[in-house]
PDB file of C-alpha atoms in Angstrom:
ATOM      1  CA  UNK A   1       3.290   0.411  15.360  1.00 84.00           C
ATOM      2  CA  UNK A   2       3.470   1.404  11.672  1.00 89.00           C
ATOM      3  CA  UNK A   3       1.999   4.839  11.191  1.00 93.00           C
ATOM      4  CA  UNK A   4       1.334   6.650   7.888  1.00 97.00           C
ATOM      5  CA  UNK A   5       1.026  10.379   7.455  1.00 97.00           C
ATOM      6  CA  UNK A   6      -0.357  11.676   4.243  1.00 98.00           C
ATOM      7  CA  UNK A   7      -0.600  15.377   3.319  1.00 98.00           C
ATOM      8  CA  UNK A   8      -2.308  17.381   2.319  1.00 98.00           C
ATOM      9  CA  UNK A   9      -5.676  15.872   3.024  1.00 98.00           C
ATOM     10  CA  UNK A  10      -7.441  18.038   0.498  1.00 98.00           C
ATOM     11  CA  UNK A  11      -6.008  19.516  -2.624  1.00 97.00           C
ATOM     12  CA  UNK A  12      -7.609  21.981  -4.955  1.00 97.00           C
ATOM     13  CA  UNK A  13      -5.871  21.954  -8.269  1.00 96.00           C
ATOM     14  CA  UNK A  14      -6.023  24.053 -11.295  1.00 97.00           C
ATOM     15  CA  UNK A  15      -6.007  22.501 -14.589  1.00 97.00           C
ATOM     16  CA  UNK A  16      -2.474  22.500 -16.123  1.00 96.00           C
ATOM     17  CA  UNK A  17      -0.490  22.915 -12.832  1.00 97.00           C
ATOM     18  CA  UNK A  18       1.759  20.569 -11.049  1.00 98.00           C
ATOM     19  CA  UNK A  19       1.228  19.176  -7.533  1.00 98.00           C
ATOM     20  CA  UNK A  20       2.515  16.959  -5.060  1.00 98.00           C
ATOM     21  CA  UNK A  21       1.095  14.527  -2.507  1.00 98.00           C
ATOM     22  CA  UNK A  22       3.427  13.357   0.364  1.00 98.00           C
ATOM     23  CA  UNK A  23       3.326  10.168   2.260  1.00 98.00           C
ATOM     24  CA  UNK A  24       5.564   9.707   5.339  1.00 97.00           C
ATOM     25  CA  UNK A  25       5.725   6.371   7.415  1.00 96.00           C
ATOM     26  CA  UNK A  26       7.281   5.491  10.596  1.00 94.00           C
ATOM     27  CA  UNK A  27       9.010   1.979  10.400  1.00 87.00           C
ATOM     28  CA  UNK A  28      10.872   0.040   7.726  1.00 83.00           C
ATOM     29  CA  UNK A  29       8.739  -1.386   4.939  1.00 83.00           C
ATOM     30  CA  UNK A  30       9.251  -3.501   1.931  1.00 75.00           C
ATOM     31  CA  UNK A  31       6.593  -2.085   0.038  1.00 90.00           C
ATOM     32  CA  UNK A  32       4.456   1.154  -0.679  1.00 94.00           C
ATOM     33  CA  UNK A  33       1.438   1.378  -2.634  1.00 96.00           C
ATOM     34  CA  UNK A  34      -0.642   4.316  -4.150  1.00 97.00           C
ATOM     35  CA  UNK A  35      -4.308   3.846  -4.838  1.00 97.00           C
ATOM     36  CA  UNK A  36      -6.949   5.875  -6.572  1.00 98.00           C
ATOM     37  CA  UNK A  37     -10.453   5.796  -5.266  1.00 98.00           C
ATOM     38  CA  UNK A  38     -13.510   7.187  -6.966  1.00 98.00           C
ATOM     39  CA  UNK A  39     -16.725   7.955  -5.041  1.00 96.00           C
ATOM     40  CA  UNK A  40     -18.616   4.954  -4.332  1.00 94.00           C
ATOM     41  CA  UNK A  41     -15.982   2.621  -5.819  1.00 97.00           C
ATOM     42  CA  UNK A  42     -13.049   0.352  -4.454  1.00 97.00           C
ATOM     43  CA  UNK A  43      -9.318   1.053  -4.861  1.00 97.00           C
ATOM     44  CA  UNK A  44      -7.635   1.312  -8.263  1.00 95.00           C
ATOM     45  CA  UNK A  45      -3.928   0.414  -8.013  1.00 94.00           C
ATOM     46  CA  UNK A  46      -1.630   3.072  -9.376  1.00 96.00           C
ATOM     47  CA  UNK A  47       1.772   2.005  -8.338  1.00 95.00           C
ATOM     48  CA  UNK A  48       3.770  -0.432  -6.281  1.00 93.00           C
ATOM     49  CA  UNK A  49       7.178   0.817  -4.945  1.00 93.00           C
ATOM     50  CA  UNK A  50       9.572  -1.814  -3.814  1.00 86.00           C
ATOM     51  CA  UNK A  51      12.977  -0.423  -3.233  1.00 79.00           C
ATOM     52  CA  UNK A  52      14.855   2.739  -2.262  1.00 80.00           C
ATOM     53  CA  UNK A  53      15.004   5.265  -5.250  1.00 81.00           C
ATOM     54  CA  UNK A  54      12.120   3.607  -7.011  1.00 88.00           C
ATOM     55  CA  UNK A  55      10.405   5.882  -9.478  1.00 92.00           C
ATOM     56  CA  UNK A  56       7.438   4.902 -11.517  1.00 95.00           C
ATOM     57  CA  UNK A  57       5.468   7.023 -14.091  1.00 97.00           C
ATOM     58  CA  UNK A  58       2.206   6.496 -15.560  1.00 96.00           C
ATOM     59  CA  UNK A  59       0.622   9.275 -17.781  1.00 96.00           C
ATOM     60  CA  UNK A  60       0.492  12.472 -15.711  1.00 97.00           C
ATOM     61  CA  UNK A  61       1.428  10.643 -12.370  1.00 98.00           C
ATOM     62  CA  UNK A  62       4.765   9.854 -11.093  1.00 98.00           C
ATOM     63  CA  UNK A  63       5.746   8.179  -7.907  1.00 98.00           C
ATOM     64  CA  UNK A  64       8.892   7.756  -6.081  1.00 96.00           C
ATOM     65  CA  UNK A  65      10.097   6.271  -2.799  1.00 95.00           C
ATOM     66  CA  UNK A  66      12.846   7.167  -0.482  1.00 93.00           C
ATOM     67  CA  UNK A  67      13.265   4.525   2.016  1.00 91.00           C
ATOM     68  CA  UNK A  68      15.853   6.246   4.165  1.00 91.00           C
ATOM     69  CA  UNK A  69      13.684   9.226   4.513  1.00 93.00           C
ATOM     70  CA  UNK A  70      10.630   6.851   4.863  1.00 94.00           C
ATOM     71  CA  UNK A  71       8.810   9.316   2.390  1.00 95.00           C
ATOM     72  CA  UNK A  72       6.979   8.661  -0.905  1.00 97.00           C
ATOM     73  CA  UNK A  73       5.712  11.310  -3.180  1.00 98.00           C
ATOM     74  CA  UNK A  74       3.022  11.243  -5.919  1.00 98.00           C
ATOM     75  CA  UNK A  75       3.620  13.970  -8.420  1.00 98.00           C
ATOM     76  CA  UNK A  76       0.896  15.187 -10.652  1.00 98.00           C
ATOM     77  CA  UNK A  77       1.868  16.956 -13.789  1.00 97.00           C
ATOM     78  CA  UNK A  78      -0.521  19.346 -15.645  1.00 96.00           C
ATOM     79  CA  UNK A  79      -3.672  18.179 -13.821  1.00 96.00           C
ATOM     80  CA  UNK A  80      -6.691  17.291 -15.648  1.00 96.00           C
ATOM     81  CA  UNK A  81     -10.327  17.058 -14.453  1.00 96.00           C
ATOM     82  CA  UNK A  82     -10.205  13.266 -14.922  1.00 96.00           C
ATOM     83  CA  UNK A  83      -7.608  13.241 -12.083  1.00 97.00           C
ATOM     84  CA  UNK A  84     -10.333  14.253  -9.546  1.00 98.00           C
ATOM     85  CA  UNK A  85     -10.422  11.507  -6.925  1.00 98.00           C
ATOM     86  CA  UNK A  86      -9.108  10.583  -3.646  1.00 98.00           C
ATOM     87  CA  UNK A  87      -5.511   9.206  -3.422  1.00 98.00           C
ATOM     88  CA  UNK A  88      -4.309   6.933  -0.774  1.00 98.00           C
ATOM     89  CA  UNK A  89      -0.961   5.548  -0.039  1.00 98.00           C
ATOM     90  CA  UNK A  90      -0.444   2.389   1.867  1.00 97.00           C
ATOM     91  CA  UNK A  91       2.580   0.863   3.537  1.00 95.00           C
ATOM     92  CA  UNK A  92       2.756  -2.900   3.928  1.00 92.00           C
ATOM     93  CA  UNK A  93       4.265  -4.619   7.058  1.00 89.00           C
ATOM     94  CA  UNK A  94       6.212  -7.822   7.348  1.00 86.00           C
ATOM     95  CA  UNK A  95       2.610  -9.696   7.643  1.00 87.00           C
ATOM     96  CA  UNK A  96       1.433  -8.265   4.343  1.00 89.00           C
ATOM     97  CA  UNK A  97      -0.974  -6.021   6.151  1.00 93.00           C
ATOM     98  CA  UNK A  98      -1.426  -2.585   4.730  1.00 95.00           C
ATOM     99  CA  UNK A  99      -1.479   0.741   6.897  1.00 96.00           C
ATOM    100  CA  UNK A 100      -3.208   3.262   4.860  1.00 98.00           C
ATOM    101  CA  UNK A 101      -2.690   7.086   4.993  1.00 98.00           C
ATOM    102  CA  UNK A 102      -5.768   9.279   5.597  1.00 98.00           C
ATOM    103  CA  UNK A 103      -6.166   9.936   1.774  1.00 98.00           C
ATOM    104  CA  UNK A 104      -6.016  13.139  -0.195  1.00 98.00           C
ATOM    105  CA  UNK A 105      -9.138  14.357  -1.928  1.00 98.00           C
ATOM    106  CA  UNK A 106      -8.056  15.925  -5.161  1.00 98.00           C
ATOM    107  CA  UNK A 107     -10.512  18.488  -6.992  1.00 98.00           C
ATOM    108  CA  UNK A 108      -9.403  19.721 -10.336  1.00 97.00           C
ATOM    109  CA  UNK A 109     -10.830  22.728 -11.604  1.00 93.00           C
ATOM    110  CA  UNK A 110     -10.582  24.678 -14.856  1.00 87.00           C
TER     111      UNK A 110
ATOM    112  CA  UNK B   1     -10.620  -8.110 -16.224  1.00 69.00           C
ATOM    113  CA  UNK B   2     -11.377  -8.463 -12.506  1.00 73.00           C
ATOM    114  CA  UNK B   3      -9.023 -10.498 -10.405  1.00 91.00           C
ATOM    115  CA  UNK B   4     -11.074 -10.400  -7.077  1.00 96.00           C
ATOM    116  CA  UNK B   5     -14.752 -10.432  -6.715  1.00 97.00           C
ATOM    117  CA  UNK B   6     -17.060  -9.796  -3.960  1.00 98.00           C
ATOM    118  CA  UNK B   7     -20.887 -10.623  -3.490  1.00 98.00           C
ATOM    119  CA  UNK B   8     -23.012  -9.062  -2.836  1.00 98.00           C
ATOM    120  CA  UNK B   9     -22.095  -5.483  -3.848  1.00 98.00           C
ATOM    121  CA  UNK B  10     -24.660  -3.874  -1.920  1.00 98.00           C
ATOM    122  CA  UNK B  11     -26.827  -5.334   0.957  1.00 98.00           C
ATOM    123  CA  UNK B  12     -29.310  -3.744   3.403  1.00 98.00           C
ATOM    124  CA  UNK B  13     -30.348  -5.745   6.293  1.00 97.00           C
ATOM    125  CA  UNK B  14     -32.294  -5.229   9.403  1.00 97.00           C
ATOM    126  CA  UNK B  15     -30.577  -4.573  12.838  1.00 98.00           C
ATOM    127  CA  UNK B  16     -30.023  -7.850  14.497  1.00 97.00           C
ATOM    128  CA  UNK B  17     -29.709  -9.985  11.470  1.00 98.00           C
ATOM    129  CA  UNK B  18     -26.538 -11.528  10.037  1.00 98.00           C
ATOM    130  CA  UNK B  19     -25.045 -11.024   6.618  1.00 98.00           C
ATOM    131  CA  UNK B  20     -22.483 -12.824   4.798  1.00 98.00           C
ATOM    132  CA  UNK B  21     -20.049 -11.191   2.364  1.00 98.00           C
ATOM    133  CA  UNK B  22     -17.960 -13.246  -0.019  1.00 98.00           C
ATOM    134  CA  UNK B  23     -14.444 -12.558  -1.495  1.00 98.00           C
ATOM    135  CA  UNK B  24     -13.319 -14.773  -4.336  1.00 97.00           C
ATOM    136  CA  UNK B  25      -9.835 -14.727  -5.969  1.00 95.00           C
ATOM    137  CA  UNK B  26     -10.711 -15.321  -9.685  1.00 94.00           C
ATOM    138  CA  UNK B  27      -7.342 -16.018 -11.211  1.00 89.00           C
ATOM    139  CA  UNK B  28      -5.077 -17.514  -8.569  1.00 89.00           C
ATOM    140  CA  UNK B  29      -5.172 -19.195  -5.249  1.00 91.00           C
ATOM    141  CA  UNK B  30      -4.748 -17.344  -2.176  1.00 92.00           C
ATOM    142  CA  UNK B  31      -3.633 -18.694   1.424  1.00 92.00           C
ATOM    143  CA  UNK B  32      -4.159 -15.292   2.739  1.00 94.00           C
ATOM    144  CA  UNK B  33      -6.906 -12.596   2.180  1.00 96.00           C
ATOM    145  CA  UNK B  34      -7.448  -9.379   4.126  1.00 97.00           C
ATOM    146  CA  UNK B  35     -10.683  -7.651   5.129  1.00 98.00           C
ATOM    147  CA  UNK B  36     -10.843  -3.924   5.240  1.00 98.00           C
ATOM    148  CA  UNK B  37     -13.542  -1.584   6.514  1.00 98.00           C
ATOM    149  CA  UNK B  38     -14.225   2.078   5.248  1.00 98.00           C
ATOM    150  CA  UNK B  39     -16.546   4.342   6.845  1.00 97.00           C
ATOM    151  CA  UNK B  40     -17.785   7.433   4.887  1.00 95.00           C
ATOM    152  CA  UNK B  41     -14.936   9.972   4.344  1.00 93.00           C
ATOM    153  CA  UNK B  42     -12.490   7.818   5.982  1.00 97.00           C
ATOM    154  CA  UNK B  43      -9.608   5.789   5.052  1.00 97.00           C
ATOM    155  CA  UNK B  44      -9.572   2.051   4.966  1.00 98.00           C
ATOM    156  CA  UNK B  45      -8.934   0.248   8.263  1.00 97.00           C
ATOM    157  CA  UNK B  46      -7.843  -3.479   8.265  1.00 97.00           C
ATOM    158  CA  UNK B  47     -10.171  -5.692  10.200  1.00 97.00           C
ATOM    159  CA  UNK B  48      -8.652  -9.126   9.925  1.00 97.00           C
ATOM    160  CA  UNK B  49      -6.493 -11.514   8.115  1.00 96.00           C
ATOM    161  CA  UNK B  50      -8.153 -14.639   6.715  1.00 96.00           C
ATOM    162  CA  UNK B  51      -5.934 -17.653   6.643  1.00 93.00           C
ATOM    163  CA  UNK B  52      -6.611 -20.792   4.784  1.00 91.00           C
ATOM    164  CA  UNK B  53      -6.289 -23.834   7.100  1.00 89.00           C
ATOM    165  CA  UNK B  54      -6.347 -21.923  10.333  1.00 91.00           C
ATOM    166  CA  UNK B  55      -8.082 -19.343  12.357  1.00 93.00           C
ATOM    167  CA  UNK B  56      -8.388 -15.842  11.147  1.00 96.00           C
ATOM    168  CA  UNK B  57      -6.273 -13.105  13.055  1.00 96.00           C
ATOM    169  CA  UNK B  58      -8.182  -9.951  14.081  1.00 97.00           C
ATOM    170  CA  UNK B  59      -6.717  -6.368  14.561  1.00 96.00           C
ATOM    171  CA  UNK B  60      -7.154  -4.744  18.012  1.00 95.00           C
ATOM    172  CA  UNK B  61     -10.634  -3.486  18.581  1.00 95.00           C
ATOM    173  CA  UNK B  62     -12.294  -5.869  16.151  1.00 96.00           C
ATOM    174  CA  UNK B  63     -14.518  -8.302  17.684  1.00 95.00           C
ATOM    175  CA  UNK B  64     -13.945 -11.845  16.507  1.00 94.00           C
ATOM    176  CA  UNK B  65     -17.323 -13.146  17.652  1.00 95.00           C
ATOM    177  CA  UNK B  66     -19.070 -10.411  15.658  1.00 97.00           C
ATOM    178  CA  UNK B  67     -17.118 -10.528  12.441  1.00 97.00           C
ATOM    179  CA  UNK B  68     -16.809 -14.305  11.646  1.00 97.00           C
ATOM    180  CA  UNK B  69     -14.327 -15.049   8.928  1.00 97.00           C
ATOM    181  CA  UNK B  70     -14.079 -18.380   7.142  1.00 94.00           C
ATOM    182  CA  UNK B  71     -11.373 -19.139   4.520  1.00 94.00           C
ATOM    183  CA  UNK B  72     -13.275 -21.798   3.002  1.00 90.00           C
ATOM    184  CA  UNK B  73     -10.980 -22.629   0.200  1.00 93.00           C
ATOM    185  CA  UNK B  74      -7.887 -21.299  -1.609  1.00 93.00           C
ATOM    186  CA  UNK B  75     -10.113 -18.975  -3.595  1.00 95.00           C
ATOM    187  CA  UNK B  76     -12.879 -18.012  -1.129  1.00 97.00           C
ATOM    188  CA  UNK B  77     -12.934 -16.130   2.096  1.00 97.00           C
ATOM    189  CA  UNK B  78     -16.327 -15.113   3.746  1.00 97.00           C
ATOM    190  CA  UNK B  79     -17.061 -12.428   6.282  1.00 98.00           C
ATOM    191  CA  UNK B  80     -20.253 -12.701   8.301  1.00 98.00           C
ATOM    192  CA  UNK B  81     -21.463  -9.731  10.221  1.00 98.00           C
ATOM    193  CA  UNK B  82     -23.447 -11.262  13.000  1.00 97.00           C
ATOM    194  CA  UNK B  83     -26.234  -9.364  14.852  1.00 97.00           C
ATOM    195  CA  UNK B  84     -25.686  -6.415  12.817  1.00 97.00           C
ATOM    196  CA  UNK B  85     -26.282  -3.045  13.973  1.00 97.00           C
ATOM    197  CA  UNK B  86     -26.442   0.475  12.208  1.00 97.00           C
ATOM    198  CA  UNK B  87     -22.894   1.189  13.394  1.00 96.00           C
ATOM    199  CA  UNK B  88     -21.633  -1.654  11.245  1.00 97.00           C
ATOM    200  CA  UNK B  89     -22.950   0.183   8.093  1.00 98.00           C
ATOM    201  CA  UNK B  90     -19.771   0.580   6.064  1.00 98.00           C
ATOM    202  CA  UNK B  91     -18.002  -0.295   2.924  1.00 98.00           C
ATOM    203  CA  UNK B  92     -16.204  -3.685   3.250  1.00 98.00           C
ATOM    204  CA  UNK B  93     -13.267  -4.443   0.918  1.00 98.00           C
ATOM    205  CA  UNK B  94     -11.309  -7.460   0.587  1.00 97.00           C
ATOM    206  CA  UNK B  95      -7.746  -7.873  -0.711  1.00 96.00           C
ATOM    207  CA  UNK B  96      -5.704 -10.674  -2.031  1.00 95.00           C
ATOM    208  CA  UNK B  97      -1.908 -10.520  -2.207  1.00 91.00           C
ATOM    209  CA  UNK B  98      -0.176 -11.983  -5.139  1.00 87.00           C
ATOM    210  CA  UNK B  99       3.665 -12.489  -5.572  1.00 76.00           C
ATOM    211  CA  UNK B 100       4.748 -13.679  -9.080  1.00 67.00           C
ATOM    212  CA  UNK B 101       8.303 -12.968  -8.479  1.00 60.00           C
ATOM    213  CA  UNK B 102      10.431 -10.988  -6.057  1.00 57.00           C
ATOM    214  CA  UNK B 103      10.089  -7.980  -8.402  1.00 57.00           C
ATOM    215  CA  UNK B 104       6.287  -8.595  -9.126  1.00 64.00           C
ATOM    216  CA  UNK B 105       4.124  -8.110  -6.363  1.00 75.00           C
ATOM    217  CA  UNK B 106       0.593  -6.617  -5.983  1.00 86.00           C
ATOM    218  CA  UNK B 107      -2.399  -6.694  -3.629  1.00 90.00           C
ATOM    219  CA  UNK B 108      -5.581  -6.888  -5.500  1.00 93.00           C
ATOM    220  CA  UNK B 109      -8.629  -5.147  -3.965  1.00 96.00           C
ATOM    221  CA  UNK B 110     -12.258  -6.580  -4.530  1.00 97.00           C
ATOM    222  CA  UNK B 111     -14.806  -4.104  -5.752  1.00 97.00           C
ATOM    223  CA  UNK B 112     -16.274  -3.747  -2.201  1.00 98.00           C
ATOM    224  CA  UNK B 113     -19.652  -4.552  -0.463  1.00 98.00           C
ATOM    225  CA  UNK B 114     -21.764  -1.647   0.893  1.00 98.00           C
ATOM    226  CA  UNK B 115     -23.592  -2.942   3.784  1.00 98.00           C
ATOM    227  CA  UNK B 116     -26.486  -0.633   5.317  1.00 98.00           C
ATOM    228  CA  UNK B 117     -28.101  -1.741   8.583  1.00 98.00           C
ATOM    229  CA  UNK B 118     -31.466  -0.323   9.306  1.00 97.00           C
TER     230      UNK B 118
END
């Protein structure tokens, strides 16, 4: 059974500082996703990571994947208030089903 | 623009009644769609896989007779919550996978349907 562990579950960020969210998973997977969710809304896709060593960056967010360690990280550079949201990683199994992490609630304060 | 739509976005129904939620793929055909459920302050949990041309497959613990799924066409899947109870109140989200090439793959999520059972 595929299990996904995400930590931390809550992250209080100061504006301007850097932070990392971690996502560990238990079995081999072809794809790992990062999503953002704002309160009351659905998921917004941030990144799809397909291969070992994949690194993708968009603005202040950078995601990486190490398939050997079964670890993905979402790095936030110089946090700003607009980044306050809940972030989920999700790992896809061979059937296309997604197993989600518990989510990280991010609050950015001045 | 939106790739996946859901209707309705919000519904309130009385306990014991049934409610149907639609998920439409707007830009491409999909033989598979997924239905997820999210309770407040929790993560998303897969409920079932909707398969065009065959029966849906349900995750362990999800009652197939209560959550009826019909993949009506290559662009439409419906989820019917039968005999709804307050504990079925949740945020229901569908996703549609799309593979354009080996290096281009995405799962597109609908905007969600918030169900409240009174």
